[in-house]
Tab-separated table of C-alpha atoms in Angstrom:
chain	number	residue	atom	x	y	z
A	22	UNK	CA	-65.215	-8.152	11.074
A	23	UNK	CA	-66.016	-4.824	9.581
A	24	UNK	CA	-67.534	-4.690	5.718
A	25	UNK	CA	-65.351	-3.196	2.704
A	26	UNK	CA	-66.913	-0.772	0.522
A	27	UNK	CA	-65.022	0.165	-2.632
A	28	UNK	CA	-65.149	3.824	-2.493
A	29	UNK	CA	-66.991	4.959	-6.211
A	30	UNK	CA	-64.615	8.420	-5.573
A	31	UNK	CA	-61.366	7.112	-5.666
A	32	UNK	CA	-62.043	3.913	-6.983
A	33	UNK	CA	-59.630	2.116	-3.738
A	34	UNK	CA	-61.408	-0.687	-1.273
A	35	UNK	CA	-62.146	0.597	1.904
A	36	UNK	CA	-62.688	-1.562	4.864
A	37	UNK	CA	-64.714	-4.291	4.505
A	38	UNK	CA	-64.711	-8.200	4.295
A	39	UNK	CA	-61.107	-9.787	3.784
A	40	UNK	CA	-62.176	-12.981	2.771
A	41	UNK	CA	-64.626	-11.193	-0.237
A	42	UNK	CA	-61.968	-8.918	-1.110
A	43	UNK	CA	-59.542	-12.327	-1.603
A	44	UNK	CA	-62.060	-14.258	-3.283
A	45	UNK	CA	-62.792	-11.535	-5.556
A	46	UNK	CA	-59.473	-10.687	-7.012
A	47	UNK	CA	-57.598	-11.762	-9.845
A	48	UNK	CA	-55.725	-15.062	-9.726
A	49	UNK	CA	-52.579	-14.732	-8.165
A	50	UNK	CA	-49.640	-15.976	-10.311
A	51	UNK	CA	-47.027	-18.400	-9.236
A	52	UNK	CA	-45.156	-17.851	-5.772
A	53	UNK	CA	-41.996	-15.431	-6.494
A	54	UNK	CA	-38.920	-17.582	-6.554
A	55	UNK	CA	-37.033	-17.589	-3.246
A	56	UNK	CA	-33.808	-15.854	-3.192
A	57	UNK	CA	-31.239	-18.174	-4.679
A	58	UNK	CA	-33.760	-20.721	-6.392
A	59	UNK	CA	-33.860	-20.509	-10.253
A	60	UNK	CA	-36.321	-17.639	-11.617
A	61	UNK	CA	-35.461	-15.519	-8.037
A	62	UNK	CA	-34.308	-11.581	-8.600
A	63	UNK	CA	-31.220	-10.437	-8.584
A	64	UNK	CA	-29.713	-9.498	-4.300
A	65	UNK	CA	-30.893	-6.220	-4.812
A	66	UNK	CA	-27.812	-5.438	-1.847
A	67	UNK	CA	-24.391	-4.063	-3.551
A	68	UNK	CA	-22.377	-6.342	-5.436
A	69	UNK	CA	-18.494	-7.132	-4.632
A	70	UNK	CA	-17.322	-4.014	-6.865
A	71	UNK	CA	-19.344	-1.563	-5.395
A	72	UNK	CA	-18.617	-2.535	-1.732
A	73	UNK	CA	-14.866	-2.828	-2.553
A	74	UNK	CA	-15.160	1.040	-3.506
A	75	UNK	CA	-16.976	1.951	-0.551
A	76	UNK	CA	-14.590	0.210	1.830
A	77	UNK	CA	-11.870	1.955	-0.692
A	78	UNK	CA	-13.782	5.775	0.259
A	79	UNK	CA	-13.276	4.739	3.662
A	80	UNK	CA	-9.922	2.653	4.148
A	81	UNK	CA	-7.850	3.762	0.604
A	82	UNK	CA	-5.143	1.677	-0.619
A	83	UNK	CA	-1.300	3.133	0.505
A	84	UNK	CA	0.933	2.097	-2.403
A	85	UNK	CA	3.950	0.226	-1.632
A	86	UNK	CA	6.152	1.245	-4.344
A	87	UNK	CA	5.293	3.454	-7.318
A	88	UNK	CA	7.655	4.288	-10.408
A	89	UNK	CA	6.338	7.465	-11.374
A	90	UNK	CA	9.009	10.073	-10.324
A	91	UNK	CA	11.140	7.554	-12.929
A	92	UNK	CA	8.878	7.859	-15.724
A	93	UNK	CA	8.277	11.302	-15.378
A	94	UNK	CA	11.846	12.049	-15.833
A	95	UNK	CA	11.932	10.832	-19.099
A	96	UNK	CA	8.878	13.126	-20.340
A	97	UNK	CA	9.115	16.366	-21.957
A	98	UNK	CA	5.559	17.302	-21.318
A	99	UNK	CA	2.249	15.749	-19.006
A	100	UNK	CA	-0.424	16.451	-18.242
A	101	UNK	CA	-1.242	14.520	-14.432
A	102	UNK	CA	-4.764	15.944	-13.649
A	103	UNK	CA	-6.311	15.299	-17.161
A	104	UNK	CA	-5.054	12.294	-17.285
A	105	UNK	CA	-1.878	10.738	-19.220
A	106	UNK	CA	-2.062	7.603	-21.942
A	107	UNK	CA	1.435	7.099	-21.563
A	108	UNK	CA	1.803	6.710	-17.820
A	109	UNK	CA	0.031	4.100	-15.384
A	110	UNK	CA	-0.238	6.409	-12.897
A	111	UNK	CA	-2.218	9.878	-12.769
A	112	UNK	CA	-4.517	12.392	-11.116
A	113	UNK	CA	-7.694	11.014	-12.052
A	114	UNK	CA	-7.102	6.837	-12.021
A	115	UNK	CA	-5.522	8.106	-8.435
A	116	UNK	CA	-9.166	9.021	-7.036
A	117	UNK	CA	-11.086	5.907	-9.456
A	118	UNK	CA	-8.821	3.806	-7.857
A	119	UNK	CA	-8.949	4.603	-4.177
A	120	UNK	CA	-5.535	5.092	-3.817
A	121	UNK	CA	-4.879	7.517	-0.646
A	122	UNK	CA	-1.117	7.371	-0.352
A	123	UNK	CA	2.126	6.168	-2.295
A	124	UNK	CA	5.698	5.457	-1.441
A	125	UNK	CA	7.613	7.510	-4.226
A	126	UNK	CA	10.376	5.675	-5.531
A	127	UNK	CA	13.662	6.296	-5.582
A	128	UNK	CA	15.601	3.456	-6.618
A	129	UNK	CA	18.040	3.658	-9.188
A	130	UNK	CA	18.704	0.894	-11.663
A	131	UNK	CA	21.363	-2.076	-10.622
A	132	UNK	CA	24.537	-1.026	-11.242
A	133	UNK	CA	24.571	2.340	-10.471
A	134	UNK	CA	26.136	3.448	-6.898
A	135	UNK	CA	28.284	5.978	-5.515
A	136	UNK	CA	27.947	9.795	-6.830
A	137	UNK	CA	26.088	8.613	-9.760
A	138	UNK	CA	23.369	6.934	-7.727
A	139	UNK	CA	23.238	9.824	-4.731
A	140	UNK	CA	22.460	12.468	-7.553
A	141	UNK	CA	20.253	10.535	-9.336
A	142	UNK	CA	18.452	10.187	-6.226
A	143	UNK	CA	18.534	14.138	-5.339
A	144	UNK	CA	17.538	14.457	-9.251
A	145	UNK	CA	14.139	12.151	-8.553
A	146	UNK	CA	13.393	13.776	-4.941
A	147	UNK	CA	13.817	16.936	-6.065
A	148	UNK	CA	11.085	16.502	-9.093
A	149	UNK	CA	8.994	14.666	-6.931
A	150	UNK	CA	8.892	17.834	-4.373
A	151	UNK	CA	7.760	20.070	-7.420
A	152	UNK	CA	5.166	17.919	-8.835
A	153	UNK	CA	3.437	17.314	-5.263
A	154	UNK	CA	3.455	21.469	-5.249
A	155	UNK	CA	2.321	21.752	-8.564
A	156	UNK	CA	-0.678	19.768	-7.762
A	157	UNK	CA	-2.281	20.917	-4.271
A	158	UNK	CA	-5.589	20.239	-4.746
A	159	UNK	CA	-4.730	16.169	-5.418
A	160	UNK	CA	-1.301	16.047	-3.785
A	161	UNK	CA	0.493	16.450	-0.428
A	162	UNK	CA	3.476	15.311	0.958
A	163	UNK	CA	3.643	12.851	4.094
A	164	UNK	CA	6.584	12.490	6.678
A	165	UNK	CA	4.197	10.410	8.992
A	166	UNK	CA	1.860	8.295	10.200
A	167	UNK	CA	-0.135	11.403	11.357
A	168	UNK	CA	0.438	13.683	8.121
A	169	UNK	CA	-0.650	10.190	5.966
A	170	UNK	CA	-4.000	9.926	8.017
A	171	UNK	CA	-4.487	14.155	7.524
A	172	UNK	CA	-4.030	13.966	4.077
A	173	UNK	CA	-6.503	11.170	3.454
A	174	UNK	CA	-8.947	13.359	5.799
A	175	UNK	CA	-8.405	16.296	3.011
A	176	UNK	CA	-9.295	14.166	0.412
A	177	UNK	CA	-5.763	14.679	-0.489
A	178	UNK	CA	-3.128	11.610	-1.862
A	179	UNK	CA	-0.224	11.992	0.453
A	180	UNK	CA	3.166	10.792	-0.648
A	181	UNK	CA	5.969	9.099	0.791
A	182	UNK	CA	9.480	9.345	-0.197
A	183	UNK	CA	11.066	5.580	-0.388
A	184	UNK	CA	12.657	3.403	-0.877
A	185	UNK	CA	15.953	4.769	-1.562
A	186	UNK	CA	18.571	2.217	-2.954
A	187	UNK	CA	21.086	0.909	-0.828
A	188	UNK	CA	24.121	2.112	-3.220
A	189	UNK	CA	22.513	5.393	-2.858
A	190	UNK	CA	23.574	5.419	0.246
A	191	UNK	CA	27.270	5.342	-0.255
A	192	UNK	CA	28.070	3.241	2.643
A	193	UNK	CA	27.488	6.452	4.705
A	194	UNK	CA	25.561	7.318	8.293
A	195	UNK	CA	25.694	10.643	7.458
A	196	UNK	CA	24.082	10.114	3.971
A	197	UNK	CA	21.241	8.005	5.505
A	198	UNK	CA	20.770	11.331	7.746
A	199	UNK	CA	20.287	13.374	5.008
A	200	UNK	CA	17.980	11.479	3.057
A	201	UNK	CA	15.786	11.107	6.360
A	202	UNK	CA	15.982	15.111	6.628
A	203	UNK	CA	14.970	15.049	2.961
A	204	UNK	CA	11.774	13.094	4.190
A	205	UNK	CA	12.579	10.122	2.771
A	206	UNK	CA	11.085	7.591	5.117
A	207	UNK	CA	11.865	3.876	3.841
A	208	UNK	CA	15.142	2.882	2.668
A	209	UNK	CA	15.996	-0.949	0.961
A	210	UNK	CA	19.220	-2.325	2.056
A	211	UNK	CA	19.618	-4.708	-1.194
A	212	UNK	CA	22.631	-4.526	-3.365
A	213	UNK	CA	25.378	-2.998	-1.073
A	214	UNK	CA	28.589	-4.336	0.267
A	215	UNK	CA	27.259	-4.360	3.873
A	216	UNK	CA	24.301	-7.081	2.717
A	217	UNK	CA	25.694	-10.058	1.493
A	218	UNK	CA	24.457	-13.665	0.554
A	219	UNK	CA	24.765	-14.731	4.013
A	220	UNK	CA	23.704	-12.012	6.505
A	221	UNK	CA	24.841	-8.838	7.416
A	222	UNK	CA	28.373	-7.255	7.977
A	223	UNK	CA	29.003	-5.433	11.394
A	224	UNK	CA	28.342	-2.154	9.500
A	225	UNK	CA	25.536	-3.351	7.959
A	226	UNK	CA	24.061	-4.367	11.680
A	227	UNK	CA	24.991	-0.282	12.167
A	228	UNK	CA	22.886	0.965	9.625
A	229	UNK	CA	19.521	-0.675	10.820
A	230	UNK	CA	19.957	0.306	13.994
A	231	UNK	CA	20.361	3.809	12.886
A	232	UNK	CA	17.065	3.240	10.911
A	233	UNK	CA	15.816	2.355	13.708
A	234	UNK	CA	16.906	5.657	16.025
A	235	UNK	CA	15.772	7.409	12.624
A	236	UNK	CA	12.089	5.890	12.137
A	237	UNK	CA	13.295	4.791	8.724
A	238	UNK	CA	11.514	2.114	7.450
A	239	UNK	CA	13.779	-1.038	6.381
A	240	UNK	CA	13.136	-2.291	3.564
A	241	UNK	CA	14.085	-5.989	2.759
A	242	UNK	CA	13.211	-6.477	-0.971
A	243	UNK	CA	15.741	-7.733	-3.105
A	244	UNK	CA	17.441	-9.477	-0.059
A	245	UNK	CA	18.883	-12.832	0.533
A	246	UNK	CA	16.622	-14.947	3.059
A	247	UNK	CA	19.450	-15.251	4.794
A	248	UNK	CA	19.862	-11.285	5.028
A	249	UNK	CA	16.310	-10.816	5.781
A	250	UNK	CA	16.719	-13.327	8.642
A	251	UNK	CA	19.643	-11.514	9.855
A	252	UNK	CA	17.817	-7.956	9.628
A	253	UNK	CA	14.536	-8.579	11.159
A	254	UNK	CA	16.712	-10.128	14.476
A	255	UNK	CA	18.339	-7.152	14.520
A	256	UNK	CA	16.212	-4.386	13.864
A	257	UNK	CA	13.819	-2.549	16.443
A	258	UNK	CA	11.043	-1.507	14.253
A	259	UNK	CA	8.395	-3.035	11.565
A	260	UNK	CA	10.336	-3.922	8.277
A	261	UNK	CA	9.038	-3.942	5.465
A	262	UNK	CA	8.944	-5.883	1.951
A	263	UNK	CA	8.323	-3.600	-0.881
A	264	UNK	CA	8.600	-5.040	-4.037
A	265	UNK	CA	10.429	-8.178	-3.703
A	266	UNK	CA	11.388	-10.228	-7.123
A	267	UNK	CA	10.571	-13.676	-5.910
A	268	UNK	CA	8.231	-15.012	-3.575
A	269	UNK	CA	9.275	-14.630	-0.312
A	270	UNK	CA	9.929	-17.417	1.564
A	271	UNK	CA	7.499	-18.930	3.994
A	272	UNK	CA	10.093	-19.232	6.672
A	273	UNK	CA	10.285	-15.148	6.551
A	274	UNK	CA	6.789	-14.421	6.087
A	275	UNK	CA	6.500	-15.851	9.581
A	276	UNK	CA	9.622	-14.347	11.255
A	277	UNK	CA	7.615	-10.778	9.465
A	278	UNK	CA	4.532	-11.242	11.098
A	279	UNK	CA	6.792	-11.705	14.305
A	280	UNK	CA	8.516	-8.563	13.601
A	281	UNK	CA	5.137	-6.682	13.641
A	282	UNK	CA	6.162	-6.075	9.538
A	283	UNK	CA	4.515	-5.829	6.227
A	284	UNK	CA	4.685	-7.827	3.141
A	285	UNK	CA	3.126	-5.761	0.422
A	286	UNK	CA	2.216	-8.092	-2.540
A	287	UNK	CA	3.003	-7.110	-6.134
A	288	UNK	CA	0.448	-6.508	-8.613
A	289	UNK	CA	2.709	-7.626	-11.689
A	290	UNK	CA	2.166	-9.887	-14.544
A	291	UNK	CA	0.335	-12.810	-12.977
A	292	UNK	CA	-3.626	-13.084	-13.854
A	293	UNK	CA	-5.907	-10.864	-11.161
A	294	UNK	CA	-6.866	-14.182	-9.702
A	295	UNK	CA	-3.263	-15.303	-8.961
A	296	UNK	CA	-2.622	-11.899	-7.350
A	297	UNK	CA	-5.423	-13.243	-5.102
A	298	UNK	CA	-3.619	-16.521	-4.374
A	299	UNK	CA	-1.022	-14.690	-3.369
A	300	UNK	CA	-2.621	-12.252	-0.886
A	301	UNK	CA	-4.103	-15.281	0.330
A	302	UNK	CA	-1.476	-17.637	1.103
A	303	UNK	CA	0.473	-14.266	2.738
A	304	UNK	CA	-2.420	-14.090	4.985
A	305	UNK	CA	-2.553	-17.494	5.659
A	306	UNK	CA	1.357	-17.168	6.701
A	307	UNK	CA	1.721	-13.753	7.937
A	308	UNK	CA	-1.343	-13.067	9.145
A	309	UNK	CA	-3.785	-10.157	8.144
A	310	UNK	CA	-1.825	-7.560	10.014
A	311	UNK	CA	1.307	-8.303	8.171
A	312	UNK	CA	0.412	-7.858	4.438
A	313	UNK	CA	-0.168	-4.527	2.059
A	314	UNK	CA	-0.213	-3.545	-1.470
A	315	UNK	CA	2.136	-2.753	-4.050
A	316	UNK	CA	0.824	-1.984	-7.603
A	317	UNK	CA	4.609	-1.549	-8.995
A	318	UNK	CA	2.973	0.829	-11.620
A	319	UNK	CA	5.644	3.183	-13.717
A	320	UNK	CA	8.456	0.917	-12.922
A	321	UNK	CA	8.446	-1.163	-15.967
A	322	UNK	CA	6.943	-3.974	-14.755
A	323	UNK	CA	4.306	-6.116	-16.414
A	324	UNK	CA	0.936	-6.341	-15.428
A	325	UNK	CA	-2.093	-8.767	-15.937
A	326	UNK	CA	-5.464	-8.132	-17.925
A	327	UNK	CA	-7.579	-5.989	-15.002
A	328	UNK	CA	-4.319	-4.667	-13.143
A	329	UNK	CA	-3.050	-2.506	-15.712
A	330	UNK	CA	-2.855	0.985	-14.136
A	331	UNK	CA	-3.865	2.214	-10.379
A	332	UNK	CA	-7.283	2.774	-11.601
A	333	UNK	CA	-7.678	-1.092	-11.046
A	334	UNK	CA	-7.392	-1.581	-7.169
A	335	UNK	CA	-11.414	-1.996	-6.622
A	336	UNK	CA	-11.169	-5.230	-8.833
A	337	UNK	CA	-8.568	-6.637	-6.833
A	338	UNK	CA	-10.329	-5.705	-3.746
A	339	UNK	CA	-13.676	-7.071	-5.181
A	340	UNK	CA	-12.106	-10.594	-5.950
A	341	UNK	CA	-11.237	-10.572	-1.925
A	342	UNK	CA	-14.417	-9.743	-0.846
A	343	UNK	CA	-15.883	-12.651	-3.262
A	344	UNK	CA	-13.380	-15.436	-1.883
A	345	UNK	CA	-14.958	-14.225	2.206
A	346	UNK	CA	-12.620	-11.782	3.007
A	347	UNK	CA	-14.199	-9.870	5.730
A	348	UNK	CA	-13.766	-5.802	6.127
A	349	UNK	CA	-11.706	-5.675	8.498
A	350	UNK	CA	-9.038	-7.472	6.751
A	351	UNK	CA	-9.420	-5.480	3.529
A	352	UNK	CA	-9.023	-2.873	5.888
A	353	UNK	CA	-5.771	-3.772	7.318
A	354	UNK	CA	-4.519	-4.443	3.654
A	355	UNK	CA	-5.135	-1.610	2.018
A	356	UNK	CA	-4.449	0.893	4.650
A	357	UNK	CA	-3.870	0.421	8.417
A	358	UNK	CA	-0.973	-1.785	8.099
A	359	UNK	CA	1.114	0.764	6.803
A	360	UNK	CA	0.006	3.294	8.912
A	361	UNK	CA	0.451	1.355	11.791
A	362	UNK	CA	4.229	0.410	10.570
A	363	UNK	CA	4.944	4.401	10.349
A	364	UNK	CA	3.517	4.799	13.547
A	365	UNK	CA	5.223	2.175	15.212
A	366	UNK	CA	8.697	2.918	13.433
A	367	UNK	CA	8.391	6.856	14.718
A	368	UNK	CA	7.919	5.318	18.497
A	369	UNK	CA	10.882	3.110	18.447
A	370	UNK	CA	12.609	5.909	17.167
A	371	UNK	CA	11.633	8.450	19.813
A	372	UNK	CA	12.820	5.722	22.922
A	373	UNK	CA	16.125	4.824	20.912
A	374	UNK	CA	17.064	8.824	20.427
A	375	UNK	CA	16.645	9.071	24.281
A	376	UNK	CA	19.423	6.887	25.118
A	377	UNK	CA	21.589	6.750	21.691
A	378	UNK	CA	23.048	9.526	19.568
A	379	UNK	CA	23.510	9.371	15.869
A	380	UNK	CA	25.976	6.839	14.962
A	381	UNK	CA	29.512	7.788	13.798
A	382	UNK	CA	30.927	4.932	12.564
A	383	UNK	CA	32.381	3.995	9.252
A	384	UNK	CA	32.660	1.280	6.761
A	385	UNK	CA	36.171	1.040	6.545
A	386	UNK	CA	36.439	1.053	10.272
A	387	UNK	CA	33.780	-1.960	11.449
A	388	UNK	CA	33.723	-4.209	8.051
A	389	UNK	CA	38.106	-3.898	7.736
């Protein structure tokens, strides 16, 4: 073996003896701690929180159901791109949260139906269109699956008009034509005289199948079990569950994931951890393909410590990426289910319009 020299210039060992070199040096301390044992550094890889915001930058969360057309309506003055104390939702906890896309919406409180709730629901569209202009840089509206995925590739937040209330439909076709030329795109059929305890009248059966031929999503929150039963036998097309008030039953969950549909779980008052529970026991029953998000922020609802505003989605996300879930199902959650619902509801809607025209019938003539 060749000798080492230490070079007197640079004061480094050149090549020379190993074994001298070994012998001569310092005592080496104790063996560093394997990773895992006590004493052992810290994974030097990136932790749940900052993975969940990568994934986020790649795959951002589409909101199921936000309030804030409702809340804005009560302010005299905001201020969305600096940010606003007195909201949940805004420009800049938008972007920290990695939200990409919302569903706008539109229903009005219980109670109200008829002319009341159709203008209050022309009222909330119509300040939702000027907001979205006002804001063109952070905002832009979405119709479909293909203007949601272009406005996430602009590093814009596209929004979604829906769900519209079932009252503010005034037991009309024609209405639920207008509101789909309007862009809204989900409506929920809760709450009408069509829908009741048991299933759904014949006119009821009338308007999701013009959903369908529309490529309106249907929307089952706030529905019996029995009427969810009903609708997802009838219907075409992906429903969906928005922001239901109870747990939805298991028995549905699985007739969903049948249907192709979406259960979008509600970030409300329960701890971050029992949000968790309840994405996982969805998954468990629906299946990863069949569950989304739905922060119900600006509606009134409560929320837990951690889930307080849309800002919080990477916490939620990080908690599921501690418990094993792997990418591609945060994936699916946060952003390809829905987009995959749109797209499937626009192609059931393009091979229904080929063989059926728009519906003409009437309340008064199917449920007499």
């Amino acid at each position: 073996m060749a000798d080492l020299q230490d070079d007197p210039q640079t004061g480094s060992v050149a090549v020379g003896d190993v074994d001298h070199v070994r012998d001569s040096a310092p005592a080496a301390g104790p063996a560093p701690a394997e990773p895992g044992e006590p004493g052992a550094p810290a994974d030097e890889g990136p932790g749940p929180l900052e993975r969940a915001r990568e994934l986020l930058a790649r795959y951002p969360v589409v909101d199921g159901s936000n309030g804030l057309a409702h809340a804005l309506r009560e302010m005299a003055h905001y201020d969305l791109e600096e940010g606003e104390s007195l909201l949940e939702t805004d420009i800049p906890r938008l972007r920290d949260g990695g939200v990409g896309a919302l569903f706008w919406s539109l229903l009005t409180p219980p109670g109200l139906a008829g002319d009341r709730a159709l203008a209050t629901t022309l009222e909330h569209i119509d300040l939702i269109r000027s907001v979205v202009e006002a804001h063109p840089e952070a905002l832009r509206p979405a119709r479909s699956a293909d203007e949601l995925a272009h406005a996430r590739n602009c590093g814009r937040i596209a929004g979604l008009l829906g769900p519209v209330s079932g009252p503010a439909l005034a037991d009309s076709l024609s209405t639920l034509r207008a509101y789909h030329a309007l862009g809204v795109r989900s409506a929920a059929l809760a709450g009408t005289r069509w829908t009741q305890r048991d299933g759904l009248t014949p006119f009821g059966h009338e308007v999701v199948r013009e959903m369908n031929r529309l490529g309106m999503l249907v929307d089952l929150s706030g529905c019996t079990p029995a009427t969810m039963h009903r609708t997802l036998a009838v219907t075409r097309a992906p429903a969906i569950i928005s922001q239901h008030p109870a747990r939805v039953p298991d028995d549905v969950l699985r007739q969903l994931r049948a249907n192709g549909g979406v259960c979008m779980a509600v970030c409300t008052a329960a701890s971050l951890r029992e949000t968790a529970d309840l994405l996982d026991h969805i998954r468990d029953l629906a299946g990863p393909r069949s569950i989304a998000l739905t922060g119900a922020y600006d509606t009134g609802a409560a929320h837990a410590p951690g889930l307080g505003d849309v800002s919080c989605y990477p916490r939620l996300i990080a908690e599921l990426l501690e418990r094993g879930w792997p990418e591609a199902d945060i994936e699916l959650l946060t952003w390809s289910n829905v987009h995959r619902v749109l797209r499937d509801a626009e192609f059931v809607a393009r091979a229904t319009q080929a063989r059926r025209p728009a519906s003409t019938a009437r309340l008064t003539t199917l449920d007499a």
